Short mmCIF file of C-alpha atoms and ligand atoms in Angstrom, two decimals:
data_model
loop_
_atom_site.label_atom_id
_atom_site.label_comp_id
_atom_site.label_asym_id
_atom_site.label_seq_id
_atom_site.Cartn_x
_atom_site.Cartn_y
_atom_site.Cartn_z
CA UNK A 1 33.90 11.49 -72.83
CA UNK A 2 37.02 12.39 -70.68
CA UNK A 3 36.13 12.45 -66.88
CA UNK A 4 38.19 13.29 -63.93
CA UNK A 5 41.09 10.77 -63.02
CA UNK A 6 39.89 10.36 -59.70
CA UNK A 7 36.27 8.50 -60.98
CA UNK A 8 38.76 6.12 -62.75
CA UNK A 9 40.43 5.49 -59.62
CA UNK A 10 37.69 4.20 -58.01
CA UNK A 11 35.00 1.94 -58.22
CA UNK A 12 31.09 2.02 -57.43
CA UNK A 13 30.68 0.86 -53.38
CA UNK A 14 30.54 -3.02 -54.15
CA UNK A 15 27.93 -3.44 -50.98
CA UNK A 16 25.44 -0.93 -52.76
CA UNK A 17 25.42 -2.74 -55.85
CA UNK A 18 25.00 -5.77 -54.99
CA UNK A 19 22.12 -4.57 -52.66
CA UNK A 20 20.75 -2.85 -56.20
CA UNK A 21 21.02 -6.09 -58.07
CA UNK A 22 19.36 -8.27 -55.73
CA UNK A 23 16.46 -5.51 -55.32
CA UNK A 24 16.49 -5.58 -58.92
CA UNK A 25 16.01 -9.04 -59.04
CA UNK A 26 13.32 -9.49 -56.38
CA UNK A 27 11.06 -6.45 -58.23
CA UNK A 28 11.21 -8.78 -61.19
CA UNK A 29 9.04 -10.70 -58.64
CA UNK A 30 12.47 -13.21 -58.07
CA UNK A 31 12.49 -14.87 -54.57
CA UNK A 32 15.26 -13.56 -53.17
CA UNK A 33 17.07 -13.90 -49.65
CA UNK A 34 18.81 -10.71 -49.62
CA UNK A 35 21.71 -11.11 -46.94
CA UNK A 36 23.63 -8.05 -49.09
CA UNK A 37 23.17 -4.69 -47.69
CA UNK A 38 23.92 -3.95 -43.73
CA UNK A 39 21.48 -1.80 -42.46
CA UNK A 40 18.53 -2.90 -39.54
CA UNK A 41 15.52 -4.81 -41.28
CA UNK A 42 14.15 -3.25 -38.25
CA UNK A 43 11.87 0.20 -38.40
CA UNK A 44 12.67 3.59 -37.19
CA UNK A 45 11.72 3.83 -33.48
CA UNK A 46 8.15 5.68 -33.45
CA UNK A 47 9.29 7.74 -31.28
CA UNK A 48 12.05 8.95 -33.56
CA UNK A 49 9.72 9.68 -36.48
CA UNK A 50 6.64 11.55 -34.69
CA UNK A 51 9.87 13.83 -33.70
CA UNK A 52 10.65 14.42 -37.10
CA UNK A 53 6.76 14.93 -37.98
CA UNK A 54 6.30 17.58 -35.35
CA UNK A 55 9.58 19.21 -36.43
CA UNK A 56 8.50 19.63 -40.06
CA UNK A 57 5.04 20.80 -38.42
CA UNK A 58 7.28 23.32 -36.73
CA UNK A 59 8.90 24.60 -39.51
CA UNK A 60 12.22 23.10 -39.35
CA UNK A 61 12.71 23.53 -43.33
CA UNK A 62 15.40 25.66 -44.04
CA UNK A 63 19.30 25.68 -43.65
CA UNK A 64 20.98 25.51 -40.07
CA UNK A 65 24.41 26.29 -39.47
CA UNK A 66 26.69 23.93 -41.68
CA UNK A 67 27.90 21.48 -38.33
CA UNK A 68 24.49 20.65 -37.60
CA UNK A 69 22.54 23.40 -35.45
CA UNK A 70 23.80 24.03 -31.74
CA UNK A 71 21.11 21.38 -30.22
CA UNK A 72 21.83 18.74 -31.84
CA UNK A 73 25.96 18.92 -31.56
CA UNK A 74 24.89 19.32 -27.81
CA UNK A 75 23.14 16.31 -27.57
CA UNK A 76 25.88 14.75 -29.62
CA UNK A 77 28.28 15.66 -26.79
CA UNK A 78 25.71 14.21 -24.26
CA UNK A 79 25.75 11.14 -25.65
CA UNK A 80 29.53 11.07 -26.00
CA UNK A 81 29.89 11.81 -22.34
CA UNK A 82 27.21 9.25 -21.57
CA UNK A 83 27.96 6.35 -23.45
CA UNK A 84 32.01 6.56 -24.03
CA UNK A 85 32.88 8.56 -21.67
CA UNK A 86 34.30 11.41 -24.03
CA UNK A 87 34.15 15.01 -23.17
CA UNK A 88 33.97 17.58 -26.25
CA UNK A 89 32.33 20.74 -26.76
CA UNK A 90 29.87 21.49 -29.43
CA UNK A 91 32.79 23.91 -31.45
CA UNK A 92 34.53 19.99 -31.70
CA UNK A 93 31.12 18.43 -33.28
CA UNK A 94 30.20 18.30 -37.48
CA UNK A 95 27.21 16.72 -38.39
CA UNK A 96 26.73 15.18 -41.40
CA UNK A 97 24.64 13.67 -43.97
CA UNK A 98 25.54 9.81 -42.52
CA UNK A 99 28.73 8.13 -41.35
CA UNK A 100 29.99 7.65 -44.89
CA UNK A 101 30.02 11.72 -45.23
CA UNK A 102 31.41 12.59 -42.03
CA UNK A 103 34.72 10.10 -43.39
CA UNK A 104 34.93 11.54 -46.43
CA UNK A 105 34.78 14.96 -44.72
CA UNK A 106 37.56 13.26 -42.27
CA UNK A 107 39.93 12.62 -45.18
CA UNK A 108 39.51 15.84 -47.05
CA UNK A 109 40.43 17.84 -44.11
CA UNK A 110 43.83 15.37 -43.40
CA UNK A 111 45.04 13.81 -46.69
CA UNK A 112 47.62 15.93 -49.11
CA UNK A 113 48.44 14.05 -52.63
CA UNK A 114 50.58 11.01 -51.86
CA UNK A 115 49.38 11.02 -47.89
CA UNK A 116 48.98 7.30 -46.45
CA UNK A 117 46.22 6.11 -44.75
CA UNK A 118 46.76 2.53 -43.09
CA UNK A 119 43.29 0.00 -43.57
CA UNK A 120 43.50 -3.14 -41.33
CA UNK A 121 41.71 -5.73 -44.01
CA UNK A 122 39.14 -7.21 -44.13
CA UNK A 123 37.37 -3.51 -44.39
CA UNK A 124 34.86 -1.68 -44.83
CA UNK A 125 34.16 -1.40 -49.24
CA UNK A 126 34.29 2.31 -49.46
CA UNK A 127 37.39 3.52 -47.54
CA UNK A 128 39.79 2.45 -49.87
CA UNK A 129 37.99 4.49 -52.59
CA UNK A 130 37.67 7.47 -50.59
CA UNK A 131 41.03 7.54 -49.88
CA UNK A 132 41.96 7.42 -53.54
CA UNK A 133 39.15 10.14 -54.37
CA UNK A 134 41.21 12.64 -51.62
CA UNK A 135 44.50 11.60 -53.88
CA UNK A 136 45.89 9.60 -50.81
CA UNK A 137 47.53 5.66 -51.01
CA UNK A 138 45.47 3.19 -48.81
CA UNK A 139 48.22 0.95 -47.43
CA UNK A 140 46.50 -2.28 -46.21
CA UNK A 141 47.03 -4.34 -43.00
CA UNK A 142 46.47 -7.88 -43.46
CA UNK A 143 44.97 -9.16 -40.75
CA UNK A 144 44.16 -13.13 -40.38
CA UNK A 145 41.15 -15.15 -39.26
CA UNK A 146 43.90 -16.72 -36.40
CA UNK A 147 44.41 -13.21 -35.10
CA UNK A 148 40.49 -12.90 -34.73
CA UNK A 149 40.70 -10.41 -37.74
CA UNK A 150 42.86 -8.11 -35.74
CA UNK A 151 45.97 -6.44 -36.37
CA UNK A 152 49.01 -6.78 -33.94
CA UNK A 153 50.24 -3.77 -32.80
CA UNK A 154 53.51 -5.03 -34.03
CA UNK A 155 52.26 -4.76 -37.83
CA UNK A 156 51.18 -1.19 -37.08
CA UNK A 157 54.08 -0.14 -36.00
CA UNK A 158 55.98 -1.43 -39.34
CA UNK A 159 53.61 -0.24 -41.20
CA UNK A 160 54.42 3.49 -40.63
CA UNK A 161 56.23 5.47 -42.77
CA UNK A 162 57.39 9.01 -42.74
CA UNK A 163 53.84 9.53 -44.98
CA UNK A 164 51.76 7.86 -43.28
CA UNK A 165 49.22 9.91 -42.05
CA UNK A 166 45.70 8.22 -41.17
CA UNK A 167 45.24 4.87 -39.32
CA UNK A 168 41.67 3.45 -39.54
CA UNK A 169 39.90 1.87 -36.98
CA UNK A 170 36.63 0.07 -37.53
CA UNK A 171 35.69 -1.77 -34.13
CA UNK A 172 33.10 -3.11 -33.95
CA UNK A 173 34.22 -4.29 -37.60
CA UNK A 174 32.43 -4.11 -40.94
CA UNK A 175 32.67 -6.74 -42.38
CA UNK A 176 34.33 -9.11 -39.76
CA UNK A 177 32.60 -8.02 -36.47
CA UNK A 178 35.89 -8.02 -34.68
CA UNK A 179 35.89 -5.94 -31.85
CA UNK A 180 39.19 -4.54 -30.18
CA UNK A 181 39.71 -4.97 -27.00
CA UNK A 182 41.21 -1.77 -24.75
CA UNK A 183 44.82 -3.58 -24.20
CA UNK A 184 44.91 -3.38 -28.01
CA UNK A 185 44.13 -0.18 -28.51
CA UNK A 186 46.38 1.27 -25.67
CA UNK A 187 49.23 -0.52 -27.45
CA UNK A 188 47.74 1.26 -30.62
CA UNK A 189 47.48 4.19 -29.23
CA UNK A 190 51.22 4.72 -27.98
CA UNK A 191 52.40 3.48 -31.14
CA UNK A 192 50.55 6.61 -32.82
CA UNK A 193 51.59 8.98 -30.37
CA UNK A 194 55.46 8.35 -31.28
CA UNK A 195 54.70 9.52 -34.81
CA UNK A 196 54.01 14.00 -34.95
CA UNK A 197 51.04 14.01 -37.36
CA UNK A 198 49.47 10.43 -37.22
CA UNK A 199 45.97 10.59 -37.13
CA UNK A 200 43.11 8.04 -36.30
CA UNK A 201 40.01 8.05 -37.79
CA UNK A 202 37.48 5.51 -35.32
CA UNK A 203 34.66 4.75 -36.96
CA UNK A 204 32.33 3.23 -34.22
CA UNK A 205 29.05 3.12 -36.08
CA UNK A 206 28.21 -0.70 -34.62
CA UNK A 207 29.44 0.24 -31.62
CA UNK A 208 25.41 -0.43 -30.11
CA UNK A 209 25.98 -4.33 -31.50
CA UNK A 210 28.63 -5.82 -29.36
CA UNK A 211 28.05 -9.50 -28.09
CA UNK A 212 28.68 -11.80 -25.06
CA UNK A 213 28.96 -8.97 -22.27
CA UNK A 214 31.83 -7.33 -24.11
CA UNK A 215 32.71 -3.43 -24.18
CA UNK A 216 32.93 -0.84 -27.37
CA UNK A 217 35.82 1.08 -25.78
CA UNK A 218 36.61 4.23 -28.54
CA UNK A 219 40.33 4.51 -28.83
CA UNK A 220 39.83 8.48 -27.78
CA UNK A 221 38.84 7.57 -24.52
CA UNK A 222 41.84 6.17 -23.31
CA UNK A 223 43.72 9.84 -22.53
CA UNK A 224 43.56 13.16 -23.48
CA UNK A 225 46.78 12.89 -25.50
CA UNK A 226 45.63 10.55 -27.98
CA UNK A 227 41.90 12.21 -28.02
CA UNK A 228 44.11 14.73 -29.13
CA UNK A 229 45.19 12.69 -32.27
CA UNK A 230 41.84 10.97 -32.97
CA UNK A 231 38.65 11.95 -35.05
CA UNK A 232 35.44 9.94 -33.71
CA UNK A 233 32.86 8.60 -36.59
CA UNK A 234 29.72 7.60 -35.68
CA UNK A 235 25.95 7.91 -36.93
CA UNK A 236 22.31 7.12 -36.04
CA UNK A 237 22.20 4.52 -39.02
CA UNK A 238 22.47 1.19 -37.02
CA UNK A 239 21.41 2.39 -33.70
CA UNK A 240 18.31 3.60 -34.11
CA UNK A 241 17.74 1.95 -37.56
CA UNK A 242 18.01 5.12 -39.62
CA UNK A 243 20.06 4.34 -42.40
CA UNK A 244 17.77 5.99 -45.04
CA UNK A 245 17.59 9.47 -43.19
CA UNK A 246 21.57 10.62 -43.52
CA UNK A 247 22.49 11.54 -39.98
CA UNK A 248 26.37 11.31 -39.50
CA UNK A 249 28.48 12.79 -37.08
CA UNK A 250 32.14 13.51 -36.07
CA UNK A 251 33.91 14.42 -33.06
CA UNK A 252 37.60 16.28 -33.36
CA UNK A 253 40.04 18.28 -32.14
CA UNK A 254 38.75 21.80 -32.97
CA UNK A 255 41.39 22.68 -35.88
CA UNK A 256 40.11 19.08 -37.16
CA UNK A 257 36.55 19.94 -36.75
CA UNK A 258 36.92 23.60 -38.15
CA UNK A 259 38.50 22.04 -41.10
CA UNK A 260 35.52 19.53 -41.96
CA UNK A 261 32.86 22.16 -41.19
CA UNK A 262 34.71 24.14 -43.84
CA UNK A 263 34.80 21.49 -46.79
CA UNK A 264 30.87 21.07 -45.82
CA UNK A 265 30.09 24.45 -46.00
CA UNK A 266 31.22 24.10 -49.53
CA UNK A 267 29.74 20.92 -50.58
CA UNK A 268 25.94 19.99 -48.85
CA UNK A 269 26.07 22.80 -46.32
CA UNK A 270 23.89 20.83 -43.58
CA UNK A 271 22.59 17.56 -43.01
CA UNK A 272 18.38 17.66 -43.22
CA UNK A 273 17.27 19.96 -41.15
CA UNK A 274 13.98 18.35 -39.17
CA UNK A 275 16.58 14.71 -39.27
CA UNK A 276 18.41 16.96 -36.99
CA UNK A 277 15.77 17.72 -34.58
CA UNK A 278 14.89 14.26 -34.96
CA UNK A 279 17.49 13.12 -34.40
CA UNK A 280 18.09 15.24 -31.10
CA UNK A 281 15.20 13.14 -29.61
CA UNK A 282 17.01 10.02 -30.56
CA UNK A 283 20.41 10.96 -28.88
CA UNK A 284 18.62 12.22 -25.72
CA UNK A 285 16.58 9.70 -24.83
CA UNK A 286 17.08 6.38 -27.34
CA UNK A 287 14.58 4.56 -24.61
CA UNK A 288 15.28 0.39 -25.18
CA UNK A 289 15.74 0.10 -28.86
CA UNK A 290 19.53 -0.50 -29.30
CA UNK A 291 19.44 -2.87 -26.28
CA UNK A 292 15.78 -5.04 -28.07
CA UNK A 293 18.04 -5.00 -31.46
CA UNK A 294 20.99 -6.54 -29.19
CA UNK A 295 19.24 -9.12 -28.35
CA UNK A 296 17.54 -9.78 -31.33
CA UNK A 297 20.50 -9.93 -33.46
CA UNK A 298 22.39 -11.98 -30.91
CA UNK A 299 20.00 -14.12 -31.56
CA UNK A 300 20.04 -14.13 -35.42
CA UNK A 301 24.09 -14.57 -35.10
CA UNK A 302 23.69 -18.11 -33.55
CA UNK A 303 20.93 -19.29 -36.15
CA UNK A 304 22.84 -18.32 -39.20
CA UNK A 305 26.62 -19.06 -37.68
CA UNK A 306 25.39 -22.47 -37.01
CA UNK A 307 23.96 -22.77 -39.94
CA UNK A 308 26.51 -22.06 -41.94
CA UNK A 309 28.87 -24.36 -40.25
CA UNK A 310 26.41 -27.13 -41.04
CA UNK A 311 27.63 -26.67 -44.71
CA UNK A 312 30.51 -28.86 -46.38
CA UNK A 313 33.30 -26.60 -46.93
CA UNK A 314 31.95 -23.79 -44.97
CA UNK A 315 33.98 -22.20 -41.72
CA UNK A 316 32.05 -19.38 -39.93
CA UNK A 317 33.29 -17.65 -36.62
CA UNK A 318 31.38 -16.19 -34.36
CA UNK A 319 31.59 -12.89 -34.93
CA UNK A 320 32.20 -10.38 -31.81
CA UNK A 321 30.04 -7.85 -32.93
CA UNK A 322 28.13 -5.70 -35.51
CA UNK A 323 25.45 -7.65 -37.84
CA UNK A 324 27.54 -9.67 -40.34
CA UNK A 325 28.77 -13.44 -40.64
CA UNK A 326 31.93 -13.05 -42.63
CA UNK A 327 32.32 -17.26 -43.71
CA UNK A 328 35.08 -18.67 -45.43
CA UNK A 329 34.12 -20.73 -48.66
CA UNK A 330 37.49 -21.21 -49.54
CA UNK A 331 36.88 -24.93 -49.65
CA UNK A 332 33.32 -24.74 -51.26
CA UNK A 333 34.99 -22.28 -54.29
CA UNK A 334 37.68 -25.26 -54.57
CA UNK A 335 35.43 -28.33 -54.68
CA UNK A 336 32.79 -26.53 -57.54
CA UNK A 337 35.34 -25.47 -59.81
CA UNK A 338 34.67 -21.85 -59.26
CA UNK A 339 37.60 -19.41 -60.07
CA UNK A 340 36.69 -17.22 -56.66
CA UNK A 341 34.40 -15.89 -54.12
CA UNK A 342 33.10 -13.54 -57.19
CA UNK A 343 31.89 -16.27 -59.09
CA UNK A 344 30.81 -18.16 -56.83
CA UNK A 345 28.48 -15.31 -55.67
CA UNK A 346 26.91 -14.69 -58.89
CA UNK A 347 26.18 -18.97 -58.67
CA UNK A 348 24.44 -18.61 -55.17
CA UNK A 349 22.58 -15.54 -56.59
CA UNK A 350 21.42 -16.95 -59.59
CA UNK A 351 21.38 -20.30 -58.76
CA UNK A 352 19.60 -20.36 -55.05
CA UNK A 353 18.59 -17.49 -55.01
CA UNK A 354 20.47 -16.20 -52.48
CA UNK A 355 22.36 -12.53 -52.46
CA UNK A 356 25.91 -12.12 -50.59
CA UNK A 357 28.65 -9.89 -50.90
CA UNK A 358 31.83 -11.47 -52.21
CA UNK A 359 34.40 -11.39 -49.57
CA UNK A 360 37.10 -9.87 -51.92
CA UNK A 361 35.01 -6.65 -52.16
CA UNK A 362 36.50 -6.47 -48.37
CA UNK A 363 39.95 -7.48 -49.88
CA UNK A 364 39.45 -11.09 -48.49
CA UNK A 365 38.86 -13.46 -50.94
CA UNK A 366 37.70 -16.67 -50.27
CA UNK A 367 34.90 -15.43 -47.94
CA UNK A 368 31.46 -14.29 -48.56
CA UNK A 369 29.74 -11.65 -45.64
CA UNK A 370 26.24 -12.67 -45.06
CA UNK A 371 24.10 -9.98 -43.44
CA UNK A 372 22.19 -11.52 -40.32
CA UNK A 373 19.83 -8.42 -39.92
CA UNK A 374 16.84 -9.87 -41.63
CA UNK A 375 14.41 -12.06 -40.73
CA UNK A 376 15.00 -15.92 -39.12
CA UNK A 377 13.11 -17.42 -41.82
CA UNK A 378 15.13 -16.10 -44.29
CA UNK A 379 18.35 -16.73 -42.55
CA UNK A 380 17.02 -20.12 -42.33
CA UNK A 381 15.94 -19.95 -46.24
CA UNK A 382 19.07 -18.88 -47.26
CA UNK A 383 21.26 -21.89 -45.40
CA UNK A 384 18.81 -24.49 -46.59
CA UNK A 385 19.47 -22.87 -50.66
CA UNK A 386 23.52 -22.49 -49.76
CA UNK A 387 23.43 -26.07 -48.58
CA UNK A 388 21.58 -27.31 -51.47
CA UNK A 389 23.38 -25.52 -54.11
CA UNK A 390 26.69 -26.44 -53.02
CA UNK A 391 25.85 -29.75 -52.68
N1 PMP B 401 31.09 2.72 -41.63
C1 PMP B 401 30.81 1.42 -41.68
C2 PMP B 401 31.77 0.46 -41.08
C3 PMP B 401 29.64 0.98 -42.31
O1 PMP B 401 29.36 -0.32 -42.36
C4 PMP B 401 28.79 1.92 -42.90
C5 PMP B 401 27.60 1.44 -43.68
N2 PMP B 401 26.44 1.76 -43.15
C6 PMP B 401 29.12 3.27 -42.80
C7 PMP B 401 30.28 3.64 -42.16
C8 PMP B 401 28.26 4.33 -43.37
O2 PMP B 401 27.21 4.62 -42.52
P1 PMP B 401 26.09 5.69 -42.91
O3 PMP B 401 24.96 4.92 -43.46
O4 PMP B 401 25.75 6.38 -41.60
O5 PMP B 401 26.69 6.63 -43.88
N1 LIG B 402 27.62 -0.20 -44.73
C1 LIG B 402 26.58 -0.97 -45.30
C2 LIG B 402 27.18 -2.21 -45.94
O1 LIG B 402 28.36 -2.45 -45.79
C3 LIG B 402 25.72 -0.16 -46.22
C4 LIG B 402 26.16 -0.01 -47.63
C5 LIG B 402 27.26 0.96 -47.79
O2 LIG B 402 27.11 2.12 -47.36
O3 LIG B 402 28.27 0.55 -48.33
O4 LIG B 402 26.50 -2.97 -46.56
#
């Protein structure tokens, strides 16, 4: 069957499937430590879901206007103003069905055939592939482990080209947990304002998960003039641990904004309609939950970096922020005989029974990223089976 070029461009999002496979696996009644898939083992706040209850009572069942109705882009610019000190209007404000939609929406609206879009690696699995879907080249940075898996702002700056038109920033970062610091991004953000037409896309979902007293700072917030050039991602999925219920947003200059709301309007039209009102509550008055699952996860990050730095040939770093010890196994791979971090994934899954993402799905091979937002017994589980099986 002859399909579209674009599916052959791209593959299925790696951190999905291997979520699928060890779900798979553990309905076969398998017993599995699942350290794949990021997303809160955590529930919904209450609070959050008798919202969403009441607003179905209500009747909040049909279509709203395509950016998310007017209350809930105003509470979106609340919250911007409140927490990262951003000032937009609700005319600058899409919502969408998730994080992963409002990018997607992001890159339709910016990237022509042949368009560049600069990815500091390790990253995030899917924007590679989205890039490709919207006909554009991903050019990657390569960061190092040295660096604290962050770029220099002397890399950025060669990396431009006359076609470059997109630079991605994911801090707090998926899958490293690195988390830029402002000096960085004002050096960033000068570099982009030399170049008519360069974009950044910040995608701050973990922004909520930053450790050891530091600061999120969004890159937008640092002047008008590069708030200007910048297109602000974020979502309710870690924060309030709503990954399943699709609530996305984006914040843009207006032409930016009108251009996403557009390519929505012509693909799911709005996100949910009572996840909206729901998710109004959330933005207005999120109450303690981020700052319990701070704590909590801090907490998991020391158990399961330690840990994993009890293994032979296994280096973890702390990570800065979000949920996700990114390990290098470089040495472990070497010492079994195993060809890479692939293979050496499908061992620990079949072997101990433990589920990982290979780090090369992040274009870092060598490493495997090991969610830490599940229990402490199965963190603990999980090191004990690593350990073992690599013994
Ligand atoms: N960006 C990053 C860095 C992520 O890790 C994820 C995965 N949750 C997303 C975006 C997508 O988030 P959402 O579930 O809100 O679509
Ligand atoms: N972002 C999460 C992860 O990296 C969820 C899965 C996905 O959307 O790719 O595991």
């Amino acid at each position: 069957m002859r399909l579209a070029q674009r599916v052959q461009r791209i593959k299925p999002s790696p951190t999905i499937a291997a979520a699928a496979k060890a779900r798979a696996l553990k309905a076969q009644g398998v017993d599995i430590c699942d350290l794949t898939v990021g997303e809160p083992d955590l529930d919904t706040p209450e609070f959050v879901k008798e919202a969403a209850i009441q607003a179905l009572r209500e009747g909040y069942t049909k279509y709203t206007d395509a950016r998310g109705m007017e209350p809930l882009r105003k509470a979106i610019c609340h919250k911007l103003e409140r927490d990262n000190g951003l000032h937009y209007t609700p005319d600058q404000i899409v919502a969408s069905c998730g994080a992963k939609h409002a990018l997607f929406n992001a890159f339709q609206a910016l990237i022509d055939p042949g368009d560049q879009v600069l990815i500091p690696a390790p990253y995030w699995v899917s924007y590679p592939d989205m890039v490709s879907v919207c006909d554009g080249e991903p050019v990657l940075i390569l960061t190092t482990e040295e660096n604290g898996f962050k770029p220099t702002p002397q890399q950025i700056a060669d990396a431009i080209t006359d076609r470059t038109r997109v630079l991605l920033i994911n801090s707090p970062c998926n899958p490293t947990g690195a988390v830029w610091e402002r000096e960085l991004l004002e050096e960033i953000a000068q570099i982009v304002l030399k170049h008519d037409d360069l974009f950044v896309i910040s995608d701050e979902v973990y922004e909520c998960l930053v450790y050891d007293g530091r600061q999120h700072v969004s890159i937008a917030s640092l002047n008008e003039r590069i708030k200007e050039r910048t297109i602000v991602v974020n979502a309710l999925s870690k924060t309030f641990a709503m990954t399943g219920w699709r609530l996305g947003y984006a914040a843009a200059p207006k032409p930016i904004a009108d251009a996403m709301a557009k390519i929505q309007s012509q693909s799911t039209t709005n996100p949910t309609a009572f996840v909206q009102v729901a998710a109004i509550k959330a933005l207005q008055e999120p109450g303690d939950f981020p700052r319990k699952m701070l704590e909590l996860y801090n907490f998991r990050r020391h158990l399961i970096v330690t840990a994993l730095n009890n293994i032979d040939g296994v280096k973890c770093r702390t990570p800065e922020g979000a949920f996700y010890a990114f390990a290098k196994f470089q040495e472990a791979i070497e010492r079994k005989g195993f060809k890479d971090d692939y293979e050496l994934c499908d061992y620990l899954l079949e072997k101990a029974h433990v589920a990982t993402v290979a780090g090369s799905a992040f274009g870092a091979p060598g490493y495997l990223r090991l969610s830490f937002a599940t229990s402490e017994d199965t963190l603990q589980e999980a090191a004990r089976r690593i350990k073992e099986a690599l013994a």
